[in-house]
XYZ file of C-alpha atoms in Angstrom:
595
model
C 28.426 1.132 -47.142
C 26.423 -1.865 -46.017
C 23.258 -1.210 -44.028
C 22.912 -4.799 -42.827
C 22.232 -5.034 -39.086
C 24.940 -6.857 -37.052
C 24.091 -10.141 -35.406
C 22.720 -9.768 -31.894
C 25.184 -10.406 -29.105
C 24.118 -13.077 -26.627
C 25.068 -12.969 -22.982
C 27.474 -15.521 -21.526
C 24.727 -17.616 -19.853
C 22.788 -17.801 -23.136
C 25.861 -18.903 -25.067
C 26.603 -21.537 -22.455
C 23.036 -22.868 -22.588
C 23.119 -23.010 -26.399
C 26.416 -24.886 -26.382
C 25.093 -27.320 -23.806
C 21.927 -27.945 -25.848
C 23.977 -28.637 -28.986
C 26.207 -31.058 -27.088
C 23.188 -32.905 -25.730
C 21.509 -33.011 -29.130
C 24.600 -34.646 -30.548
C 24.088 -37.580 -28.163
C 21.329 -40.042 -28.882
C 20.936 -41.418 -25.381
C 21.926 -40.998 -21.761
C 24.869 -43.180 -20.645
C 22.439 -44.826 -18.192
C 19.478 -44.709 -20.530
C 18.431 -48.311 -19.899
C 18.243 -47.752 -16.131
C 16.270 -44.526 -16.608
C 13.716 -46.144 -18.897
C 13.408 -49.176 -16.645
C 12.761 -47.025 -13.571
C 10.194 -44.668 -15.169
C 8.418 -47.535 -16.935
C 8.080 -49.218 -13.549
C 6.441 -46.071 -12.154
C 3.749 -46.243 -14.887
C 3.505 -50.068 -15.006
C 0.343 -52.084 -14.377
C 1.912 -53.427 -11.180
C 2.879 -50.114 -9.544
C 0.559 -47.444 -10.927
C -2.783 -48.812 -9.611
C -1.504 -48.669 -6.025
C 0.770 -45.599 -6.292
C -1.614 -42.972 -4.936
C 0.838 -40.090 -5.361
C 1.439 -40.783 -9.059
C -2.252 -41.491 -9.586
C -3.009 -37.983 -8.329
C -0.759 -36.693 -11.125
C -1.995 -38.759 -14.074
C -5.582 -39.415 -12.985
C -5.285 -43.200 -13.428
C -7.418 -44.231 -16.429
C -7.558 -40.583 -17.601
C -3.862 -40.859 -18.539
C -3.121 -37.159 -17.939
C 0.439 -36.206 -18.984
C 2.756 -35.851 -15.982
C 5.496 -33.242 -15.726
C 8.926 -34.776 -16.384
C 10.370 -32.317 -13.848
C 8.145 -33.904 -11.214
C 9.293 -37.405 -12.247
C 12.938 -36.297 -12.043
C 12.324 -35.079 -8.483
C 11.575 -38.646 -7.291
C 14.266 -40.063 -5.006
C 15.573 -42.718 -7.407
C 15.664 -40.269 -10.333
C 17.575 -37.407 -8.748
C 21.014 -38.768 -9.653
C 20.320 -38.834 -13.404
C 21.546 -35.637 -15.034
C 21.437 -33.621 -17.206
C 17.711 -33.351 -17.662
C 17.978 -32.998 -21.457
C 19.633 -36.409 -21.754
C 17.032 -37.921 -19.405
C 14.335 -36.703 -21.806
C 16.273 -38.100 -24.748
C 16.461 -41.481 -23.006
C 12.719 -41.495 -22.268
C 11.907 -40.777 -25.911
C 13.343 -44.214 -26.770
C 10.808 -45.966 -24.539
C 8.280 -48.173 -26.333
C 5.937 -48.023 -23.323
C 5.908 -44.271 -22.653
C 5.256 -41.210 -24.805
C 7.070 -37.886 -24.333
C 5.431 -34.672 -25.522
C 6.927 -32.724 -28.419
C 8.248 -29.978 -26.134
C 9.805 -32.545 -23.779
C 7.939 -31.294 -20.693
C 5.433 -34.095 -20.015
C 5.196 -37.880 -20.260
C 2.374 -40.434 -20.235
C 1.578 -44.065 -21.082
C 1.006 -44.855 -24.745
C -1.848 -47.178 -23.793
C -3.982 -45.882 -20.902
C -4.310 -47.920 -17.738
C -7.272 -50.290 -17.502
C -9.090 -51.556 -14.419
C -9.541 -50.248 -10.892
C -6.993 -48.081 -9.088
C -6.521 -46.646 -5.617
C -8.547 -43.638 -6.789
C -11.647 -45.845 -6.824
C -13.483 -46.224 -3.529
C -14.148 -49.935 -4.062
C -10.556 -50.754 -5.082
C -9.640 -52.578 -1.846
C -12.870 -54.548 -1.792
C -11.701 -56.578 -4.806
C -8.305 -57.305 -3.238
C -9.339 -59.590 -0.383
C -6.229 -61.706 -0.788
C -3.878 -58.713 -0.376
C -3.225 -57.425 3.129
C -1.785 -53.938 3.648
C -0.057 -52.841 6.834
C -2.061 -49.824 8.134
C 1.173 -48.357 9.531
C 2.682 -48.032 6.064
C -0.403 -47.589 3.931
C -2.913 -44.978 4.939
C -6.424 -45.242 3.524
C -7.279 -42.632 0.920
C -9.965 -40.021 1.538
C -12.480 -40.239 -1.298
C -12.890 -38.633 -3.671
C -9.129 -38.336 -4.095
C -8.215 -34.854 -5.426
C -5.887 -34.597 -8.403
C -2.773 -32.484 -8.060
C -2.043 -29.715 -10.588
C 0.847 -30.208 -12.994
C 1.731 -26.513 -13.159
C 3.347 -24.604 -10.329
C 1.023 -22.364 -8.398
C 1.170 -18.783 -9.652
C 1.140 -16.129 -6.938
C 0.174 -12.468 -7.422
C 2.935 -10.261 -8.705
C 5.245 -9.092 -5.943
C 4.315 -11.937 -3.583
C 5.719 -15.363 -2.815
C 4.589 -18.597 -1.183
C 5.854 -17.387 2.170
C 3.752 -14.243 1.889
C 0.572 -16.329 1.539
C 0.910 -17.615 5.089
C -1.118 -15.900 7.846
C 0.585 -12.720 9.033
C -1.562 -11.698 11.992
C -2.801 -8.603 10.151
C -5.852 -10.261 8.562
C -9.309 -8.888 9.317
C -10.335 -12.244 10.766
C -7.221 -12.743 12.908
C -7.897 -13.431 16.601
C -5.248 -13.369 19.307
C -4.540 -16.949 20.493
C -5.472 -17.884 24.065
C -2.853 -17.180 26.710
C -1.673 -20.115 28.813
C -1.558 -19.739 32.625
C 2.240 -19.584 32.521
C 2.184 -16.870 29.854
C -0.479 -14.944 31.761
C 1.646 -14.991 34.904
C 4.677 -13.851 32.920
C 2.740 -11.008 31.271
C 1.325 -9.863 34.603
C 4.884 -9.415 35.782
C 6.109 -7.693 32.589
C 3.092 -5.375 32.311
C 2.642 -4.606 35.990
C 1.003 -1.187 36.312
C 3.593 -0.202 38.933
C 6.273 -0.323 36.248
C 6.827 2.840 34.171
C 4.828 3.035 30.946
C 8.051 3.428 28.942
C 9.286 0.007 30.050
C 5.973 -1.713 29.379
C 5.508 -0.282 25.877
C 9.084 -1.177 24.865
C 8.546 -4.825 25.819
C 5.133 -4.867 24.131
C 6.574 -3.494 20.878
C 9.078 -6.314 20.529
C 6.644 -9.044 21.589
C 4.079 -7.708 19.115
C 6.627 -7.932 16.293
C 7.521 -11.502 17.314
C 3.859 -12.528 16.963
C 3.435 -11.024 13.483
C 4.929 -11.768 10.085
C 6.304 -8.323 9.315
C 6.334 -8.184 5.525
C 7.719 -5.018 4.004
C 4.330 -3.352 3.492
C 3.436 -3.900 7.166
C 6.871 -3.045 8.562
C 6.921 0.210 6.602
C 3.693 1.432 8.189
C 4.565 0.150 11.666
C 8.030 1.744 11.732
C 6.658 5.075 10.477
C 3.925 4.997 13.121
C 6.493 4.352 15.833
C 8.660 7.190 14.597
C 5.636 9.480 14.436
C 4.741 8.602 18.025
C 8.208 9.370 19.387
C 9.645 5.836 19.423
C 13.220 5.585 18.164
C 14.433 2.745 15.944
C 18.007 1.511 15.660
C 20.154 -1.618 15.254
C 19.697 -4.454 17.743
C 22.138 -4.280 20.629
C 22.732 -8.010 21.253
C 23.301 -9.358 17.753
C 25.606 -12.235 18.758
C 23.199 -14.230 20.907
C 23.121 -17.961 20.272
C 20.112 -20.237 20.600
C 21.656 -21.794 23.712
C 21.973 -18.417 25.409
C 18.398 -17.476 24.511
C 17.044 -20.699 26.026
C 18.328 -19.536 29.403
C 16.482 -16.188 29.135
C 12.915 -15.441 30.119
C 10.413 -13.677 27.831
C 11.307 -10.189 29.035
C 15.042 -10.707 28.584
C 14.515 -12.065 25.064
C 12.290 -9.091 24.183
C 14.920 -6.634 25.368
C 17.756 -8.491 23.611
C 15.879 -8.616 20.296
C 14.419 -5.096 20.480
C 15.143 -2.542 17.771
C 12.615 0.051 19.030
C 13.208 2.046 22.179
C 11.440 4.927 23.897
C 13.847 7.617 25.171
C 13.491 8.179 28.901
C 12.704 11.865 28.450
C 9.364 10.752 26.946
C 8.318 9.817 30.500
C 8.266 13.491 31.491
C 4.531 14.246 31.541
C 5.216 17.998 31.457
C 6.887 17.670 28.068
C 5.262 14.564 26.530
C 1.753 13.140 26.652
C 0.601 9.579 25.935
C -2.080 10.231 23.312
C -2.989 7.163 21.245
C -5.997 8.937 19.710
C -4.109 12.081 18.718
C -1.131 10.241 17.222
C -3.280 7.666 15.375
C -5.675 10.296 13.995
C -2.943 12.646 12.799
C -0.900 9.789 11.320
C -3.787 8.414 9.214
C -5.432 11.709 8.306
C -2.433 13.964 7.675
C 0.974 12.284 7.423
C 0.239 8.948 5.735
C -1.922 10.278 2.830
C 0.568 13.070 2.174
C 3.454 10.601 1.752
C 1.800 7.427 0.411
C -1.420 8.599 -1.240
C -4.974 7.312 -1.100
C -4.699 3.936 -2.843
C -7.422 1.704 -1.330
C -5.003 -1.178 -0.763
C -2.481 1.037 1.015
C -5.151 2.677 3.168
C -6.517 -0.731 4.195
C -3.024 -1.966 5.083
C -2.226 1.132 7.158
C -5.505 0.942 9.089
C -5.071 -2.782 9.696
C -1.542 -2.356 11.079
C -2.744 0.256 13.572
C -5.821 -1.820 14.423
C -3.744 -4.957 15.029
C -1.261 -3.124 17.269
C -3.920 -1.460 19.408
C -5.860 -4.719 19.754
C -2.654 -6.410 20.932
C -2.152 -3.751 23.623
C -5.716 -4.211 24.837
C -5.736 -8.005 24.750
C -2.507 -8.341 26.731
C -3.388 -5.457 29.087
C -0.148 -3.616 28.413
C -1.526 -0.247 29.519
C -5.015 -0.598 31.011
C -4.920 3.009 32.218
C -5.230 4.063 28.544
C -7.891 1.527 27.563
C -10.447 4.273 26.812
C -8.029 5.834 24.330
C -7.377 2.479 22.672
C -11.095 1.850 22.213
C -11.532 5.307 20.670
C -8.588 4.947 18.286
C -9.853 1.522 17.131
C -13.161 3.132 16.126
C -11.170 5.839 14.360
C -9.299 3.199 12.323
C -12.611 1.773 11.087
C -13.775 5.287 10.172
C -10.485 6.058 8.384
C -10.766 2.958 6.204
C -14.174 4.153 4.971
C -13.518 7.882 4.657
C -9.999 8.227 3.247
C -10.951 6.616 -0.074
C -14.011 8.908 -0.288
C -11.825 11.923 0.465
C -9.648 11.196 -2.553
C -12.667 10.726 -4.852
C -14.233 13.961 -3.602
C -11.010 15.889 -4.177
C -10.909 14.712 -7.798
C -14.567 15.656 -8.370
C -14.806 19.064 -6.695
C -15.649 21.858 -7.393
C -17.892 20.640 -10.255
C -18.843 22.103 -13.642
C -21.080 24.917 -12.322
C -18.415 26.365 -10.026
C -15.712 25.808 -12.644
C -17.870 27.672 -15.186
C -18.292 30.646 -12.839
C -14.569 30.686 -12.130
C -13.819 30.593 -15.879
C -16.196 33.445 -16.744
C -15.427 35.892 -13.923
C -11.671 35.707 -13.408
C -11.258 32.845 -10.949
C -8.453 30.301 -10.841
C -9.901 28.433 -13.860
C -9.990 31.490 -16.123
C -7.905 31.164 -19.293
C -7.131 27.457 -18.816
C -8.969 26.259 -21.925
C -6.425 24.945 -24.417
C -8.716 23.601 -27.153
C -8.331 26.750 -29.272
C -4.534 26.965 -28.950
C -2.395 26.302 -32.022
C -0.086 23.883 -30.218
C -3.079 21.839 -29.095
C -4.413 21.516 -32.654
C -0.972 20.618 -34.008
C -0.506 17.903 -31.386
C -3.978 16.552 -32.075
C -3.333 16.435 -35.831
C -0.123 14.492 -35.191
C -2.071 11.839 -33.322
C -0.905 12.832 -29.844
C -3.499 12.068 -27.163
C -4.069 15.398 -25.405
C -6.840 15.985 -22.895
C -8.621 19.311 -23.077
C -8.023 21.569 -20.103
C -10.586 23.995 -18.792
C -13.981 24.887 -20.274
C -14.854 26.736 -23.442
C -16.392 30.115 -22.682
C -19.589 29.210 -24.548
C -19.970 25.968 -22.578
C -19.188 27.707 -19.284
C -21.749 30.447 -19.955
C -24.499 27.919 -20.744
C -23.834 25.826 -17.626
C -23.590 28.859 -15.343
C -26.694 30.630 -16.671
C -28.705 27.396 -16.550
C -27.753 26.926 -12.890
C -28.784 30.500 -12.041
C -32.103 30.034 -13.866
C -32.770 26.833 -11.887
C -31.763 27.864 -8.367
C -31.149 31.618 -8.449
C -33.412 34.401 -7.222
C -35.160 36.859 -9.515
C -32.560 39.524 -8.732
C -29.709 37.149 -9.595
C -31.347 36.152 -12.881
C -31.849 39.803 -13.795
C -28.209 40.564 -12.965
C -27.045 37.776 -15.255
C -29.071 39.076 -18.150
C -28.132 42.726 -17.689
C -24.341 42.668 -17.463
C -21.348 40.569 -16.629
C -20.915 39.979 -12.914
C -17.873 41.092 -10.979
C -16.125 39.536 -8.037
C -16.981 41.292 -4.795
C -14.848 39.235 -2.398
C -12.195 36.499 -2.463
C -11.606 34.360 0.622
C -9.393 31.399 1.467
C -10.774 29.323 4.291
C -11.265 25.870 5.692
C -14.711 24.360 5.243
C -16.616 21.503 6.859
C -19.568 19.919 5.086
C -22.671 20.143 7.305
C -25.489 19.262 4.878
C -25.951 17.801 1.386
C -29.219 18.453 -0.475
C -29.617 16.498 -3.709
C -31.602 18.017 -6.622
C -35.375 17.981 -6.118
C -37.922 16.868 -8.715
C -38.632 20.413 -9.937
C -34.941 21.039 -10.624
C -34.624 17.697 -12.432
C -37.582 18.504 -14.693
C -36.123 21.932 -15.468
C -32.780 20.447 -16.471
C -34.410 17.750 -18.572
C -36.177 20.479 -20.546
C -32.944 22.438 -20.981
C -31.118 19.330 -22.122
C -33.387 19.031 -25.151
C -32.300 22.500 -26.222
C -28.528 22.144 -25.800
C -28.147 18.411 -26.465
C -26.472 18.885 -29.852
C -23.924 21.361 -28.488
C -23.057 20.372 -24.950
C -24.734 17.059 -24.253
C -26.729 16.428 -21.116
C -26.712 19.026 -18.328
C -26.637 17.586 -14.819
C -29.067 19.079 -12.245
C -27.682 21.030 -9.312
C -28.088 20.443 -5.607
C -26.790 22.276 -2.548
C -23.613 21.736 -0.544
C -23.809 23.495 2.834
C -20.528 24.150 4.627
C -19.345 26.050 7.678
C -16.016 27.695 8.384
C -13.520 25.279 9.929
C -9.867 25.469 10.886
C -7.643 22.720 12.221
C -6.508 23.021 15.828
C -2.923 23.627 14.811
C -0.040 24.671 17.047
C 1.684 28.007 17.590
C 2.555 30.047 14.534
C 6.280 29.410 14.864
C 5.538 25.674 14.726
C 3.476 25.750 11.524
C 4.984 23.838 8.558
C 6.168 26.242 5.882
C 4.948 24.082 2.999
C 1.353 24.301 4.280
C 1.423 27.852 5.671
C 4.068 29.878 3.764
C 2.614 33.186 5.035
C 2.294 32.130 8.672
C -0.959 31.561 10.500
C -3.910 32.072 8.115
C -6.507 34.690 8.838
C -9.594 33.010 10.262
C -13.047 34.012 9.150
C -15.942 34.101 11.543
C -16.093 30.702 13.214
C -19.348 28.933 12.362
C -20.134 31.097 9.327
C -22.047 29.114 6.704
C -21.747 28.951 2.928
C -24.186 27.416 0.458
C -22.667 26.187 -2.797
C -24.418 24.743 -5.843
C -22.922 21.600 -7.347
C -23.851 18.732 -9.658
C -25.394 15.546 -8.281
C -22.323 13.358 -8.847
C -20.223 15.919 -6.953
C -22.632 15.832 -4.021
C -22.604 12.029 -3.998
C -18.800 12.068 -3.664
C -18.963 14.284 -0.564
C -20.054 13.259 2.932
C -21.096 14.977 6.142
C -18.090 16.043 8.203
C -15.652 16.196 5.285
C -13.110 18.998 5.575
C -11.459 20.975 2.786
C -9.120 23.912 2.205
C -10.826 26.059 -0.403
C -11.030 29.439 -2.112
C -14.461 31.079 -2.073
C -15.548 33.838 -4.450
C -18.589 36.041 -3.905
C -20.095 37.588 -7.057
C -22.454 40.508 -7.410
C -25.962 39.573 -6.395
C -24.766 37.390 -3.523
C -23.806 34.372 -5.684
C -21.236 32.293 -3.767
C -18.885 30.154 -5.866
C -16.516 27.414 -4.738
C -13.633 28.705 -6.820
C -11.001 26.093 -5.994
C -10.546 23.156 -3.614
C -6.880 22.842 -2.712
C -7.137 19.807 -0.436
C -9.778 17.545 1.084
C -9.628 15.903 4.501
C -11.542 13.289 6.459
C -13.908 14.179 9.293
C -11.333 13.446 12.033
C -8.476 15.382 10.386
C -5.802 16.668 12.753
C -2.189 17.723 12.529
C 0.612 17.311 15.076
C 4.061 18.925 15.251
C 5.397 15.355 15.405
C 5.672 15.638 11.627
C 8.718 17.856 12.036
C 11.061 15.081 13.127
C 9.836 12.588 10.513
C 11.945 14.076 7.707
C 14.753 15.673 9.681
C 18.207 14.538 8.651
C 21.437 15.477 10.449
C 23.666 17.837 8.544
C 26.894 16.420 7.224
C 29.968 17.497 9.196
C 32.548 19.199 6.997
C 36.170 19.250 8.136
C 37.728 22.392 6.717
C 41.282 23.605 6.612
C 40.598 26.109 9.397
C 40.399 23.314 11.924
C 43.575 21.614 10.742
C 47.266 22.417 11.466
C 49.149 24.965 9.320
C 45.957 26.774 8.369
C 47.845 30.055 8.079
C 49.963 28.724 5.219
C 48.993 29.859 1.748
C 47.096 27.216 -0.252
C 47.739 27.179 -3.983
C 45.302 25.948 -6.577
C 46.555 25.488 -10.136
C 49.675 27.507 -9.330
C 47.860 30.595 -7.964
C 46.862 31.618 -4.451
C 43.232 31.748 -3.395
C 41.706 35.154 -3.670
C 40.293 36.992 -0.668
C 36.709 36.188 -1.625
C 37.266 32.403 -1.410
C 39.037 32.766 1.940
C 36.207 34.893 3.311
C 33.742 32.205 2.235
C 35.814 29.582 4.099
C 35.632 31.651 7.273
C 31.841 31.500 7.094
C 31.828 27.696 6.894
C 31.473 25.369 9.881
C 34.495 25.285 12.176
C 34.889 22.201 14.329
C 36.692 24.314 16.978
């Protein structure tokens, strides 16, 4: 049997292009080749080129830079000549012009001599020639050359996306004309209900911004999180003539896709809390669903900042101006802290705490895979496998060195006498209150120890102190707690304000900051040694959680129409020639009944 590979199958467009290229190659010239050559040669001639500023910006005049043939074919008098392949074939026959080997560019065979419109003193030598200033505008020197290649935009963007969006850091709201100010005073009159004012402001804000997908995603989620509903536009058949007869408020209502249900105006059930909604959205909901990528965090903060600035500038709700000022400061803080929170979560708890957890039965015990047979086999096969956990020898050296550097005499004696046991395990929330970097004495001690263990473990990093106090989020009632975060109900709270002092490496301390929150497991060993066993999650200093998260992911259940709600339900239903058994019928009775 033959093992020869079959010829590759080309798609229909590729076959069509190949056939077209062969047909063109079979022709030596364009049917209107003489006209094409005459026209393009005129463009580059000594009579036209010196005064043709546009073409000079392409070829550079005396520099004779090759010009894109696609650009030449876009000129008004060249647009009718097709196909492009035959136009190139016709230009190759020119004795005045030279086409590149790939057929993409063209230039003069002999470069242009003398002055051109690119030269500042070009008109001074042409005293006998008069140009009408209405048809010929003077050039601004030096005249910039235009690139031959199309501008390349970042991946995922287009030319339209490079235009100002209104979400830039440097964006400033344009001045309001007297007519617009009078109109806004009427629309945002404080005597009108807040629900009406915020609905109009939402639509007018969207009209003033270029809502690209990345901005619209954040804005729509924020609105949903704050209790604003989003749906299809009601008046989708409005013409431009009809809209010209409307005022600004009527247009905003006709084009609106966001609306605030009227029950939100009940102050006994709902509160207008810009600070609470903004803080919980940026600190809890957004990172949980979209992560901590710096670009995404910056975009989210800028969307909120732009919206709140718009409300302040146009005085939509002056009674909440204090809240808007506070939430704007929170947005600036979020942009700085959320990236640090992610870095700290990846760094904690550090080698010293991981070593203690490995040695004394914490969450990191038994995770080392370097001595497993499957790990060695994968490594021998060339598979890139990262080692998990710490070797017991390495963990013992790092832990004992930390105790020798910062531990008391009793703790050092306990380490040397016997293995320590866990006295207490606690799960709690912590807030960083102080960060003490290693002092000079500790650094000198570790430098001396490094000389001893350099060949085995490399450099040991000196330890500092991370001081934390017990912290718990101001969450809602126990029946409102999300099950994914609190599967066992409300967590047991330790003594509020109780302090812990953990030892951690310098790079771990540098990743943390005062006010940072975290959900952690704490282990207390014999001798009073406190170990940060595991850090489940890190939070920013303004972390909060709202029950608004419940309706973000809620989806209505699908309605199932069953036989019980239809006529002739009592008749026997046969499947594959046999009646349903009693078990299937009992299951049907448990299903939803539309009656």
